[in-house]
PDB file of C-alpha atoms and ligand atoms in Angstrom:
ATOM      1  CA  MET A 212      -0.694   9.704   8.595  1.00 83.00           C
ATOM      2  CA  ILE A 213      -1.961   7.064   6.211  1.00 94.00           C
ATOM      3  CA  HIS A 214      -0.182   7.572   2.828  1.00 97.00           C
ATOM      4  CA  ALA A 215      -2.722   8.687   0.105  1.00 97.00           C
ATOM      5  CA  MET A 216      -1.986   5.674  -2.144  1.00 98.00           C
ATOM      6  CA  ILE A 217      -2.858   3.094   0.540  1.00 98.00           C
ATOM      7  CA  LYS A 218      -6.237   1.503   0.614  1.00 98.00           C
ATOM      8  CA  THR A 219      -7.373   0.527   4.201  1.00 98.00           C
ATOM      9  CA  SER A 220     -10.339  -1.666   5.401  1.00 98.00           C
ATOM     10  CA  ALA A 221     -12.835  -0.023   7.550  1.00 98.00           C
ATOM     11  CA  PRO A 222     -11.806  -1.779  10.711  1.00 98.00           C
ATOM     12  CA  VAL A 223      -8.137  -0.976  10.197  1.00 98.00           C
ATOM     13  CA  ARG A 224      -8.878   2.667   9.297  1.00 98.00           C
ATOM     14  CA  GLU A 225     -11.041   3.192  12.422  1.00 98.00           C
ATOM     15  CA  ALA A 226      -8.462   1.506  14.792  1.00 98.00           C
ATOM     16  CA  LEU A 227      -5.680   3.655  13.345  1.00 98.00           C
ATOM     17  CA  ALA A 228      -7.728   6.800  13.649  1.00 97.00           C
ATOM     18  CA  GLU A 229      -8.593   6.064  17.271  1.00 97.00           C
ATOM     19  CA  GLY A 230      -5.013   4.910  18.279  1.00 97.00           C
ATOM     20  CA  GLN A 231      -6.036   1.329  18.760  1.00 98.00           C
ATOM     21  CA  PRO A 232      -3.461  -1.424  18.553  1.00 98.00           C
ATOM     22  CA  VAL A 233      -3.064  -2.873  15.094  1.00 98.00           C
ATOM     23  CA  VAL A 234      -0.931  -5.754  13.841  1.00 99.00           C
ATOM     24  CA  ALA A 235       0.251  -6.097  10.288  1.00 99.00           C
ATOM     25  CA  LEU A 236       0.335  -9.601   8.729  1.00 99.00           C
ATOM     26  CA  GLU A 237       2.003 -10.543   5.421  1.00 98.00           C
ATOM     27  CA  SER A 238       0.486 -12.369   2.402  1.00 98.00           C
ATOM     28  CA  THR A 239       3.427 -14.199   0.738  1.00 98.00           C
ATOM     29  CA  ILE A 240       3.226 -16.667   3.609  1.00 98.00           C
ATOM     30  CA  ILE A 241      -0.329 -17.409   2.314  1.00 98.00           C
ATOM     31  CA  SER A 242       0.500 -17.653  -1.520  1.00 98.00           C
ATOM     32  CA  HIS A 243       4.033 -18.928  -1.413  1.00 97.00           C
ATOM     33  CA  GLY A 244       4.713 -20.232   2.208  1.00 96.00           C
ATOM     34  CA  MET A 245       2.051 -22.934   2.712  1.00 96.00           C
ATOM     35  CA  PRO A 246      -0.166 -25.234   0.610  1.00 95.00           C
ATOM     36  CA  TYR A 247      -3.995 -24.560   0.073  1.00 97.00           C
ATOM     37  CA  PRO A 248      -6.271 -24.721   1.850  1.00 98.00           C
ATOM     38  CA  ARG A 249      -4.205 -24.849   5.151  1.00 97.00           C
ATOM     39  CA  ASN A 250      -2.706 -21.366   4.102  1.00 98.00           C
ATOM     40  CA  VAL A 251      -6.121 -19.732   4.023  1.00 98.00           C
ATOM     41  CA  GLU A 252      -7.308 -21.528   7.256  1.00 98.00           C
ATOM     42  CA  THR A 253      -4.001 -20.334   8.881  1.00 98.00           C
ATOM     43  CA  ALA A 254      -4.297 -16.723   7.752  1.00 98.00           C
ATOM     44  CA  LEU A 255      -7.825 -16.505   9.171  1.00 98.00           C
ATOM     45  CA  SER A 256      -6.807 -18.201  12.445  1.00 98.00           C
ATOM     46  CA  VAL A 257      -3.825 -15.887  12.822  1.00 98.00           C
ATOM     47  CA  GLU A 258      -6.141 -12.838  12.463  1.00 99.00           C
ATOM     48  CA  GLN A 259      -8.325 -14.317  15.063  1.00 98.00           C
ATOM     49  CA  HIS A 260      -5.488 -14.706  17.501  1.00 98.00           C
ATOM     50  CA  VAL A 261      -4.745 -11.024  17.004  1.00 99.00           C
ATOM     51  CA  ARG A 262      -8.325 -10.108  17.829  1.00 98.00           C
ATOM     52  CA  ASP A 263      -8.409 -12.431  20.730  1.00 98.00           C
ATOM     53  CA  ASN A 264      -5.469 -10.642  22.273  1.00 98.00           C
ATOM     54  CA  GLY A 265      -6.991  -7.149  21.853  1.00 98.00           C
ATOM     55  CA  ALA A 266      -5.608  -5.809  18.608  1.00 98.00           C
ATOM     56  CA  VAL A 267      -7.011  -5.379  15.024  1.00 99.00           C
ATOM     57  CA  PRO A 268      -5.340  -7.585  12.258  1.00 99.00           C
ATOM     58  CA  ALA A 269      -4.374  -6.016   9.079  1.00 99.00           C
ATOM     59  CA  THR A 270      -3.244  -8.523   6.468  1.00 99.00           C
ATOM     60  CA  ILE A 271      -1.462  -6.744   3.617  1.00 99.00           C
ATOM     61  CA  ALA A 272      -1.248  -7.297  -0.118  1.00 99.00           C
ATOM     62  CA  VAL A 273      -1.349  -5.374  -3.363  1.00 99.00           C
ATOM     63  CA  ILE A 274      -4.892  -5.781  -4.954  1.00 98.00           C
ATOM     64  CA  GLY A 275      -5.530  -4.426  -8.415  1.00 98.00           C
ATOM     65  CA  GLY A 276      -2.332  -2.387  -8.098  1.00 98.00           C
ATOM     66  CA  LYS A 277      -3.546  -0.724  -4.873  1.00 98.00           C
ATOM     67  CA  PRO A 278      -1.424  -1.185  -1.805  1.00 98.00           C
ATOM     68  CA  THR A 279      -4.115  -2.782   0.590  1.00 99.00           C
ATOM     69  CA  VAL A 280      -3.880  -2.832   4.367  1.00 99.00           C
ATOM     70  CA  GLY A 281      -6.700  -5.041   5.831  1.00 98.00           C
ATOM     71  CA  LEU A 282      -7.835  -7.715   3.428  1.00 98.00           C
ATOM     72  CA  THR A 283     -11.211  -9.274   3.340  1.00 98.00           C
ATOM     73  CA  PRO A 284     -11.684 -13.106   3.950  1.00 98.00           C
ATOM     74  CA  ASP A 285     -12.509 -13.338   0.241  1.00 98.00           C
ATOM     75  CA  GLN A 286      -9.242 -11.636  -0.702  1.00 98.00           C
ATOM     76  CA  ILE A 287      -7.380 -14.000   1.563  1.00 98.00           C
ATOM     77  CA  GLU A 288      -9.123 -17.016   0.093  1.00 98.00           C
ATOM     78  CA  TYR A 289      -8.155 -15.786  -3.441  1.00 98.00           C
ATOM     79  CA  LEU A 290      -4.434 -15.298  -2.727  1.00 98.00           C
ATOM     80  CA  GLY A 291      -4.450 -18.720  -0.993  1.00 98.00           C
ATOM     81  CA  ARG A 292      -6.237 -20.530  -3.765  1.00 98.00           C
ATOM     82  CA  GLU A 293      -4.045 -18.835  -6.456  1.00 98.00           C
ATOM     83  CA  GLY A 294      -0.829 -19.729  -4.625  1.00 98.00           C
ATOM     84  CA  LEU A 295       2.280 -19.492  -6.772  1.00 97.00           C
ATOM     85  CA  ASN A 296       0.089 -17.889  -9.648  1.00 98.00           C
ATOM     86  CA  VAL A 297       0.116 -14.651  -7.518  1.00 98.00           C
ATOM     87  CA  THR A 298       3.182 -12.404  -7.971  1.00 98.00           C
ATOM     88  CA  LYS A 299       5.291 -12.421  -4.923  1.00 98.00           C
ATOM     89  CA  VAL A 300       6.033  -8.782  -4.345  1.00 98.00           C
ATOM     90  CA  SER A 301       9.122  -7.525  -2.504  1.00 98.00           C
ATOM     91  CA  ARG A 302      10.323  -3.905  -2.481  1.00 98.00           C
ATOM     92  CA  ARG A 303      11.776  -3.937  -6.032  1.00 98.00           C
ATOM     93  CA  ASP A 304       8.452  -5.422  -7.411  1.00 98.00           C
ATOM     94  CA  LEU A 305       6.089  -2.852  -5.914  1.00 98.00           C
ATOM     95  CA  PRO A 306       6.300  -0.097  -8.580  1.00 98.00           C
ATOM     96  CA  SER A 307       5.529  -2.495 -11.542  1.00 98.00           C
ATOM     97  CA  ILE A 308       2.667  -4.170  -9.791  1.00 98.00           C
ATOM     98  CA  MET A 309       1.196  -0.914  -8.865  1.00 98.00           C
ATOM     99  CA  ALA A 310       1.811   0.683 -12.190  1.00 98.00           C
ATOM    100  CA  THR A 311       0.106  -2.098 -14.134  1.00 98.00           C
ATOM    101  CA  GLY A 312      -2.823  -2.562 -11.617  1.00 98.00           C
ATOM    102  CA  ARG A 313      -1.966  -6.187 -10.790  1.00 98.00           C
ATOM    103  CA  ASP A 314      -2.319  -8.275  -7.731  1.00 98.00           C
ATOM    104  CA  GLY A 315       0.749  -9.276  -5.638  1.00 98.00           C
ATOM    105  CA  ALA A 316       1.409 -11.030  -2.291  1.00 98.00           C
ATOM    106  CA  THR A 317       3.719  -9.091  -0.063  1.00 99.00           C
ATOM    107  CA  THR A 318       6.820 -10.377   1.561  1.00 98.00           C
ATOM    108  CA  VAL A 319       8.206  -9.281   4.873  1.00 98.00           C
ATOM    109  CA  ALA A 320      10.124  -6.393   3.182  1.00 99.00           C
ATOM    110  CA  SER A 321       7.074  -5.010   1.334  1.00 99.00           C
ATOM    111  CA  THR A 322       4.627  -5.736   4.076  1.00 99.00           C
ATOM    112  CA  MET A 323       6.870  -3.569   6.330  1.00 99.00           C
ATOM    113  CA  ILE A 324       6.792  -0.809   3.802  1.00 99.00           C
ATOM    114  CA  LEU A 325       3.076  -0.902   3.424  1.00 98.00           C
ATOM    115  CA  ALA A 326       2.534  -1.103   7.325  1.00 98.00           C
ATOM    116  CA  ALA A 327       4.826   1.809   7.886  1.00 98.00           C
ATOM    117  CA  ARG A 328       3.012   3.984   5.373  1.00 98.00           C
ATOM    118  CA  ALA A 329      -0.230   3.134   7.078  1.00 98.00           C
ATOM    119  CA  GLY A 330       1.136   3.984  10.566  1.00 98.00           C
ATOM    120  CA  ILE A 331       1.361   0.386  11.869  1.00 98.00           C
ATOM    121  CA  ARG A 332       4.498  -0.398  13.979  1.00 98.00           C
ATOM    122  CA  VAL A 333       4.025  -4.078  14.733  1.00 99.00           C
ATOM    123  CA  PHE A 334       4.033  -7.010  12.312  1.00 98.00           C
ATOM    124  CA  ALA A 335       3.748 -10.766  12.922  1.00 99.00           C
ATOM    125  CA  THR A 336       4.916 -13.595  10.625  1.00 98.00           C
ATOM    126  CA  GLY A 337       6.497 -16.999  10.688  1.00 98.00           C
ATOM    127  CA  GLY A 338       9.987 -16.676   9.543  1.00 98.00           C
ATOM    128  CA  ILE A 339      12.038 -13.843   7.702  1.00 98.00           C
ATOM    129  CA  GLY A 340      14.210 -14.122   4.662  1.00 98.00           C
ATOM    130  CA  GLY A 341      17.909 -13.894   5.209  1.00 98.00           C
ATOM    131  CA  VAL A 342      21.347 -14.543   3.899  1.00 98.00           C
ATOM    132  CA  HIS A 343      21.160 -17.731   1.862  1.00 97.00           C
ATOM    133  CA  ARG A 344      23.763 -20.548   2.167  1.00 96.00           C
ATOM    134  CA  GLY A 345      26.366 -20.100  -0.513  1.00 95.00           C
ATOM    135  CA  ALA A 346      25.623 -16.310  -0.631  1.00 97.00           C
ATOM    136  CA  GLU A 347      29.455 -15.606  -0.996  1.00 96.00           C
ATOM    137  CA  ASP A 348      29.002 -16.810  -4.591  1.00 95.00           C
ATOM    138  CA  SER A 349      25.296 -16.211  -5.445  1.00 95.00           C
ATOM    139  CA  MET A 350      24.902 -12.892  -3.478  1.00 97.00           C
ATOM    140  CA  ASP A 351      21.432 -14.023  -2.508  1.00 97.00           C
ATOM    141  CA  VAL A 352      20.511 -11.904   0.563  1.00 98.00           C
ATOM    142  CA  SER A 353      16.724 -11.361   1.206  1.00 98.00           C
ATOM    143  CA  ALA A 354      15.482  -7.826   0.878  1.00 98.00           C
ATOM    144  CA  ASP A 355      13.839  -8.443   4.076  1.00 98.00           C
ATOM    145  CA  LEU A 356      17.149  -7.687   5.860  1.00 98.00           C
ATOM    146  CA  GLN A 357      17.694  -4.438   4.030  1.00 98.00           C
ATOM    147  CA  GLU A 358      14.073  -3.368   4.919  1.00 99.00           C
ATOM    148  CA  LEU A 359      14.776  -4.191   8.597  1.00 99.00           C
ATOM    149  CA  ALA A 360      17.740  -1.851   8.333  1.00 98.00           C
ATOM    150  CA  GLN A 361      15.519   1.169   7.212  1.00 98.00           C
ATOM    151  CA  THR A 362      11.873   0.791   7.972  1.00 98.00           C
ATOM    152  CA  ASP A 363      10.387   1.482  11.469  1.00 98.00           C
ATOM    153  CA  VAL A 364       8.439  -1.716  12.135  1.00 99.00           C
ATOM    154  CA  ALA A 365       8.918  -4.439  14.681  1.00 99.00           C
ATOM    155  CA  VAL A 366       8.859  -7.844  13.082  1.00 99.00           C
ATOM    156  CA  VAL A 367       7.895 -10.857  15.333  1.00 99.00           C
ATOM    157  CA  CYS A 368       9.165 -14.137  13.955  1.00 98.00           C
ATOM    158  CA  ALA A 369      10.175 -17.510  15.204  1.00 98.00           C
ATOM    159  CA  GLY A 370      13.638 -16.934  13.778  1.00 97.00           C
ATOM    160  CA  ALA A 371      14.467 -18.097  10.381  1.00 94.00           C
ATOM    161  CA  LYS A 372      14.626 -21.550   8.669  1.00 93.00           C
ATOM    162  CA  ALA A 373      17.736 -23.447   8.392  1.00 91.00           C
ATOM    163  CA  ILE A 374      17.533 -23.118   4.596  1.00 95.00           C
ATOM    164  CA  LEU A 375      19.411 -19.812   5.305  1.00 97.00           C
ATOM    165  CA  ASP A 376      22.990 -19.123   6.702  1.00 98.00           C
ATOM    166  CA  LEU A 377      22.127 -18.050  10.129  1.00 98.00           C
ATOM    167  CA  PRO A 378      25.287 -16.821  11.390  1.00 98.00           C
ATOM    168  CA  LYS A 379      25.759 -14.618   8.175  1.00 98.00           C
ATOM    169  CA  THR A 380      22.143 -13.427   8.632  1.00 98.00           C
ATOM    170  CA  LEU A 381      22.981 -12.139  12.136  1.00 98.00           C
ATOM    171  CA  GLU A 382      26.083 -10.577  10.841  1.00 98.00           C
ATOM    172  CA  TYR A 383      24.177  -8.627   8.316  1.00 98.00           C
ATOM    173  CA  LEU A 384      21.630  -7.355  10.898  1.00 98.00           C
ATOM    174  CA  GLU A 385      24.415  -6.251  13.260  1.00 98.00           C
ATOM    175  CA  THR A 386      26.144  -4.381  10.451  1.00 98.00           C
ATOM    176  CA  HIS A 387      22.853  -2.614   9.690  1.00 98.00           C
ATOM    177  CA  GLY A 388      22.039  -1.851  13.289  1.00 98.00           C
ATOM    178  CA  VAL A 389      19.067  -4.080  13.656  1.00 98.00           C
ATOM    179  CA  PRO A 390      18.493  -5.302  17.258  1.00 98.00           C
ATOM    180  CA  VAL A 391      17.621  -8.977  17.471  1.00 98.00           C
ATOM    181  CA  LEU A 392      15.662  -9.659  20.561  1.00 99.00           C
ATOM    182  CA  GLY A 393      14.920 -13.099  22.089  1.00 98.00           C
ATOM    183  CA  PHE A 394      11.513 -13.354  23.810  1.00 98.00           C
ATOM    184  CA  GLY A 395      12.398 -15.451  26.991  1.00 98.00           C
ATOM    185  CA  THR A 396      15.501 -16.810  25.254  1.00 98.00           C
ATOM    186  CA  ASP A 397      19.201 -16.053  24.795  1.00 98.00           C
ATOM    187  CA  ASP A 398      19.426 -18.403  21.884  1.00 98.00           C
ATOM    188  CA  LEU A 399      18.325 -17.596  18.408  1.00 98.00           C
ATOM    189  CA  PRO A 400      15.183 -19.715  17.548  1.00 98.00           C
ATOM    190  CA  GLY A 401      15.483 -21.782  14.390  1.00 97.00           C
ATOM    191  CA  PHE A 402      11.845 -21.709  13.251  1.00 97.00           C
ATOM    192  CA  TYR A 403      10.846 -25.309  13.870  1.00 96.00           C
ATOM    193  CA  THR A 404      13.272 -25.681  16.630  1.00 97.00           C
ATOM    194  CA  ARG A 405      13.586 -23.463  19.730  1.00 97.00           C
ATOM    195  CA  GLU A 406      17.272 -23.161  19.530  1.00 97.00           C
ATOM    196  CA  THR A 407      20.183 -22.826  17.026  1.00 97.00           C
ATOM    197  CA  GLY A 408      23.299 -22.380  19.338  1.00 97.00           C
ATOM    198  CA  LEU A 409      23.516 -18.745  18.198  1.00 98.00           C
ATOM    199  CA  ARG A 410      22.975 -15.883  20.479  1.00 98.00           C
ATOM    200  CA  VAL A 411      20.517 -13.091  20.247  1.00 98.00           C
ATOM    201  CA  ASP A 412      21.635  -9.592  21.181  1.00 97.00           C
ATOM    202  CA  HIS A 413      19.395  -8.955  23.779  1.00 98.00           C
ATOM    203  CA  ARG A 414      16.845 -11.174  26.024  1.00 98.00           C
ATOM    204  CA  VAL A 415      13.456  -9.739  26.838  1.00 98.00           C
ATOM    205  CA  GLU A 416      10.714 -11.061  29.210  1.00 98.00           C
ATOM    206  CA  SER A 417       7.693  -9.167  28.418  1.00 98.00           C
ATOM    207  CA  ALA A 418       5.766  -7.155  25.739  1.00 98.00           C
ATOM    208  CA  ALA A 419       6.099  -4.058  27.858  1.00 98.00           C
ATOM    209  CA  GLU A 420       9.918  -4.477  27.737  1.00 98.00           C
ATOM    210  CA  ILE A 421       9.835  -4.753  23.930  1.00 98.00           C
ATOM    211  CA  ALA A 422       7.575  -1.772  23.643  1.00 98.00           C
ATOM    212  CA  ALA A 423      10.045   0.244  25.888  1.00 98.00           C
ATOM    213  CA  LEU A 424      12.999  -0.719  23.679  1.00 98.00           C
ATOM    214  CA  LEU A 425      10.978   0.365  20.540  1.00 98.00           C
ATOM    215  CA  ARG A 426      10.239   3.715  22.066  1.00 98.00           C
ATOM    216  CA  ALA A 427      13.888   4.203  23.145  1.00 98.00           C
ATOM    217  CA  LYS A 428      14.897   3.423  19.543  1.00 98.00           C
ATOM    218  CA  TRP A 429      12.423   5.461  17.626  1.00 98.00           C
ATOM    219  CA  ASP A 430      12.085   8.312  19.961  1.00 98.00           C
ATOM    220  CA  PHE A 431      15.822   8.807  19.609  1.00 98.00           C
ATOM    221  CA  GLY A 432      15.577   8.872  15.902  1.00 98.00           C
ATOM    222  CA  LEU A 433      17.343   5.587  15.347  1.00 98.00           C
ATOM    223  CA  SER A 434      15.318   4.612  12.278  1.00 98.00           C
ATOM    224  CA  GLY A 435      14.803   1.058  11.148  1.00 98.00           C
ATOM    225  CA  GLY A 436      13.185  -2.146  12.379  1.00 98.00           C
ATOM    226  CA  VAL A 437      13.656  -4.577  15.188  1.00 99.00           C
ATOM    227  CA  LEU A 438      13.621  -8.351  14.963  1.00 99.00           C
ATOM    228  CA  VAL A 439      11.670 -10.012  17.923  1.00 99.00           C
ATOM    229  CA  THR A 440      12.367 -13.612  17.798  1.00 98.00           C
ATOM    230  CA  ASN A 441       9.810 -15.851  19.641  1.00 98.00           C
ATOM    231  CA  PRO A 442      10.692 -19.515  19.956  1.00 98.00           C
ATOM    232  CA  VAL A 443       8.012 -22.052  18.896  1.00 98.00           C
ATOM    233  CA  PRO A 444       6.038 -23.352  21.934  1.00 98.00           C
ATOM    234  CA  VAL A 445       7.854 -26.495  23.397  1.00 98.00           C
ATOM    235  CA  GLU A 446       4.877 -28.748  22.680  1.00 97.00           C
ATOM    236  CA  PHE A 447       5.020 -27.900  18.872  1.00 97.00           C
ATOM    237  CA  ALA A 448       8.788 -27.815  18.365  1.00 97.00           C
ATOM    238  CA  MET A 449      10.465 -30.389  16.135  1.00 96.00           C
ATOM    239  CA  ALA A 450      13.646 -32.439  16.465  1.00 94.00           C
ATOM    240  CA  ARG A 451      16.559 -30.926  14.637  1.00 92.00           C
ATOM    241  CA  ASP A 452      17.709 -34.143  12.705  1.00 93.00           C
ATOM    242  CA  PRO A 453      14.675 -34.463  10.348  1.00 93.00           C
ATOM    243  CA  ILE A 454      14.679 -30.919   9.716  1.00 94.00           C
ATOM    244  CA  ASP A 455      18.348 -30.689   8.853  1.00 94.00           C
ATOM    245  CA  ARG A 456      18.193 -33.733   6.586  1.00 96.00           C
ATOM    246  CA  ALA A 457      15.176 -32.148   4.651  1.00 96.00           C
ATOM    247  CA  VAL A 458      16.895 -28.929   4.298  1.00 96.00           C
ATOM    248  CA  GLU A 459      20.134 -30.548   2.967  1.00 97.00           C
ATOM    249  CA  GLN A 460      18.043 -32.496   0.454  1.00 97.00           C
ATOM    250  CA  ALA A 461      15.921 -29.487  -0.690  1.00 97.00           C
ATOM    251  CA  LEU A 462      19.103 -27.416  -1.092  1.00 97.00           C
ATOM    252  CA  ALA A 463      20.728 -30.093  -3.158  1.00 97.00           C
ATOM    253  CA  GLU A 464      17.710 -30.277  -5.366  1.00 98.00           C
ATOM    254  CA  ALA A 465      17.499 -26.509  -5.734  1.00 97.00           C
ATOM    255  CA  GLN A 466      21.095 -26.453  -6.946  1.00 96.00           C
ATOM    256  CA  ALA A 467      20.637 -29.436  -9.334  1.00 97.00           C
ATOM    257  CA  GLN A 468      17.575 -27.717 -10.922  1.00 98.00           C
ATOM    258  CA  GLY A 469      19.190 -24.300 -11.133  1.00 96.00           C
ATOM    259  CA  VAL A 470      16.462 -22.538  -8.896  1.00 96.00           C
ATOM    260  CA  LYS A 471      17.538 -19.054  -8.001  1.00 95.00           C
ATOM    261  CA  GLY A 472      16.386 -15.512  -7.326  1.00 96.00           C
ATOM    262  CA  LYS A 473      12.837 -14.985  -5.972  1.00 96.00           C
ATOM    263  CA  ASP A 474      11.944 -18.480  -6.733  1.00 97.00           C
ATOM    264  CA  SER A 475      14.629 -19.872  -4.415  1.00 97.00           C
ATOM    265  CA  THR A 476      12.832 -19.373  -0.989  1.00 96.00           C
ATOM    266  CA  PRO A 477       9.285 -20.623  -2.164  1.00 96.00           C
ATOM    267  CA  PHE A 478      11.050 -23.742  -3.675  1.00 97.00           C
ATOM    268  CA  LEU A 479      12.851 -24.499  -0.502  1.00 96.00           C
ATOM    269  CA  LEU A 480       9.910 -23.842   1.720  1.00 93.00           C
ATOM    270  CA  ALA A 481       7.635 -26.172  -0.277  1.00 94.00           C
ATOM    271  CA  ARG A 482      10.269 -28.902  -0.544  1.00 96.00           C
ATOM    272  CA  VAL A 483      11.046 -28.954   3.314  1.00 95.00           C
ATOM    273  CA  THR A 484       7.248 -29.117   3.936  1.00 93.00           C
ATOM    274  CA  GLU A 485       6.896 -31.988   1.473  1.00 94.00           C
ATOM    275  CA  LEU A 486       9.808 -33.845   2.784  1.00 95.00           C
ATOM    276  CA  THR A 487       9.001 -33.527   6.452  1.00 93.00           C
ATOM    277  CA  GLY A 488       5.292 -34.246   5.981  1.00 84.00           C
ATOM    278  CA  GLY A 489       2.390 -32.796   7.824  1.00 80.00           C
ATOM    279  CA  ASP A 490       4.409 -32.439  11.115  1.00 86.00           C
ATOM    280  CA  SER A 491       6.434 -29.306   9.937  1.00 91.00           C
ATOM    281  CA  LEU A 492       3.220 -27.645   8.514  1.00 94.00           C
ATOM    282  CA  ALA A 493       1.380 -28.085  11.842  1.00 95.00           C
ATOM    283  CA  THR A 494       4.445 -26.648  13.657  1.00 96.00           C
ATOM    284  CA  ASN A 495       4.586 -23.759  11.105  1.00 97.00           C
ATOM    285  CA  ILE A 496       0.964 -22.851  11.744  1.00 97.00           C
ATOM    286  CA  ARG A 497       1.320 -22.999  15.473  1.00 98.00           C
ATOM    287  CA  LEU A 498       4.354 -20.714  15.575  1.00 98.00           C
ATOM    288  CA  VAL A 499       2.703 -18.067  13.431  1.00 98.00           C
ATOM    289  CA  GLU A 500      -0.412 -18.049  15.862  1.00 98.00           C
ATOM    290  CA  ASN A 501       2.092 -17.758  18.667  1.00 98.00           C
ATOM    291  CA  ASN A 502       3.784 -14.867  17.026  1.00 98.00           C
ATOM    292  CA  ALA A 503       0.476 -13.140  16.295  1.00 99.00           C
ATOM    293  CA  ARG A 504      -0.364 -13.299  20.141  1.00 98.00           C
ATOM    294  CA  LEU A 505       2.853 -11.702  21.129  1.00 98.00           C
ATOM    295  CA  ALA A 506       2.727  -9.093  18.429  1.00 99.00           C
ATOM    296  CA  ALA A 507      -0.797  -8.022  19.635  1.00 99.00           C
ATOM    297  CA  GLN A 508       0.556  -7.734  23.188  1.00 98.00           C
ATOM    298  CA  ILE A 509       3.364  -5.387  21.980  1.00 99.00           C
ATOM    299  CA  ALA A 510       0.848  -3.358  19.856  1.00 98.00           C
ATOM    300  CA  LEU A 511      -1.295  -2.962  23.055  1.00 98.00           C
ATOM    301  CA  GLU A 512       1.806  -1.846  25.006  1.00 98.00           C
ATOM    302  CA  ILE A 513       2.723   0.750  22.335  1.00 98.00           C
ATOM    303  CA  ALA A 514      -0.908   1.950  22.142  1.00 97.00           C
ATOM    304  CA  LYS A 515      -0.922   2.392  25.922  1.00 95.00           C
ATOM    305  CA  ALA A 516       1.911   4.879  25.805  1.00 84.00           C
TER     306      ALA A 516
HETATM  307  N1  PSU B1092      10.348 -18.008   5.323  1.00 55.24           N
HETATM  308  C1  PSU B1092       9.317 -18.783   5.812  1.00 55.24           C
HETATM  309  N2  PSU B1092       8.122 -18.652   5.317  1.00 55.24           N
HETATM  310  C2  PSU B1092       7.710 -17.645   4.393  1.00 55.24           C
HETATM  311  C3  PSU B1092       8.841 -16.833   3.908  1.00 55.24           C
HETATM  312  C4  PSU B1092      10.121 -17.036   4.343  1.00 55.24           C
HETATM  313  O1  PSU B1092       9.653 -19.615   6.604  1.00 55.24           O
HETATM  314  O2  PSU B1092       6.609 -17.616   3.935  1.00 55.24           O
HETATM  315  C5  PSU B1092       8.568 -15.739   2.818  1.00 55.24           C
HETATM  316  C6  PSU B1092       8.303 -14.355   3.462  1.00 55.24           C
HETATM  317  O3  PSU B1092       7.285 -13.697   2.828  1.00 55.24           O
HETATM  318  C7  PSU B1092       9.656 -13.703   3.349  1.00 55.24           C
HETATM  319  C8  PSU B1092      10.048 -14.176   1.881  1.00 55.24           C
HETATM  320  O4  PSU B1092       9.560 -12.357   3.317  1.00 55.24           O
HETATM  321  O5  PSU B1092       9.688 -15.610   1.947  1.00 55.24           O
HETATM  322  C9  PSU B1092      11.429 -14.094   1.714  1.00 55.24           C
HETATM  323  O6  PSU B1092      11.744 -14.194   0.241  1.00 55.24           O
HETATM  324  P1  PSU B1092      13.167 -13.984  -0.331  1.00 55.24           P
HETATM  325  O7  PSU B1092      14.086 -14.907   0.421  1.00 55.24           O
HETATM  326  O8  PSU B1092      13.052 -14.254  -1.686  1.00 55.24           O
HETATM  327  O9  PSU B1092      13.313 -12.508   0.009  1.00 55.24           O
HETATM  328 MN1   MN B1093      16.587 -13.930  -2.589  1.00 55.24          MN
END
C-alpha cells in the first residue's frame, strides 16, 4: 500500500497500518509561504489541531532525497529556518531532488503525490496555486491544478489568494473534472475573505457529506482530486479593500522586476504579507488551523466507512 520509495514516521506508519485517520500537510507553506519563526509555530500548531480532532498529522517533504511522510519537529524547524534556501518542489522537481539526494519542500501538487503513494486521502493547506493573472500571455498555471485533475486526494483549503485569476482557475478545474465544494457556503472563499462573488459547484454542510461524495467519486473510478473550500472564520476574515490594494501593488512589482516561473507565487505571497502587515499573517495562520480541523473530521468519516 505504501510505495517502497516512501519513508514514513512511526506514528504515521502505525496509523496507516491500522486504518486510523491521517491528514497530509504540505511544507512549501512552511519554507516559502510564511516568515520564520511564525511558519514553524504554525506548522506545529496545525499538526496539533489535527491531533485534537482525532487524526494523525503527516507533514510531507523530501529529506535527503527521500520522499518523507511524517516530519519530526526538528525537520519542520529546519525547513522553516532555511526558508527560501530550501528548494520548492513541485511535480516536475521531484525526480532531480530525489536522484541527487537533496532536501525539498513540497507544494500542494507534490504533497498530493506523496500522500497518495502513502495511502493518505485527505490533505489540509491554506491556499492552492491556480491560474495566474495574465496567464493568457505567460501561460503560468500552477501544477497544483493538474495534480487535482489526476491524483486521488481531497484538498481542504480556504480558496485561493487574489494574486490569481480566480474565474480562470475555476474554469480550469471544471474542464478537468475537479469538484469544487463549499463548506457551508455557495460562494468561493477568497482566502483572507469569506467570499469572492464566484460560485462553488456544490455546497456541503458536514464532513460526513464530504466523505460520502469522495466515496461516490472514487468507488466509481472517477480518478482525481476534490477541492474542499472552507471559508476563514468570520472573526479572522479581512476586509477586501486593503487586500486588493496589496495584491495590485505586489503584482505591479513582480512585473517591474521580471519575477516569473516558480518564484512568482513566493514573491507575491511575501509582498502581500509585508504590505498588509501582521494582520494578514494572523488570518493566514487561523485559516490553516481551521482547515486542519475540517480535514481531520473528513479523515475520520472516511476511516469509519
Ligand atoms: N498559496 C498560498 N500559500 C502558499 C502557496 C500558495 O496562499 O504557501 C504555495 C503552496 O505550496 C502551493 C504553491 O502549492 O505555493 C503554488 O506554487 P506555484 O504557483 O508555483 O505552483
Ligand atoms: Mn507557476
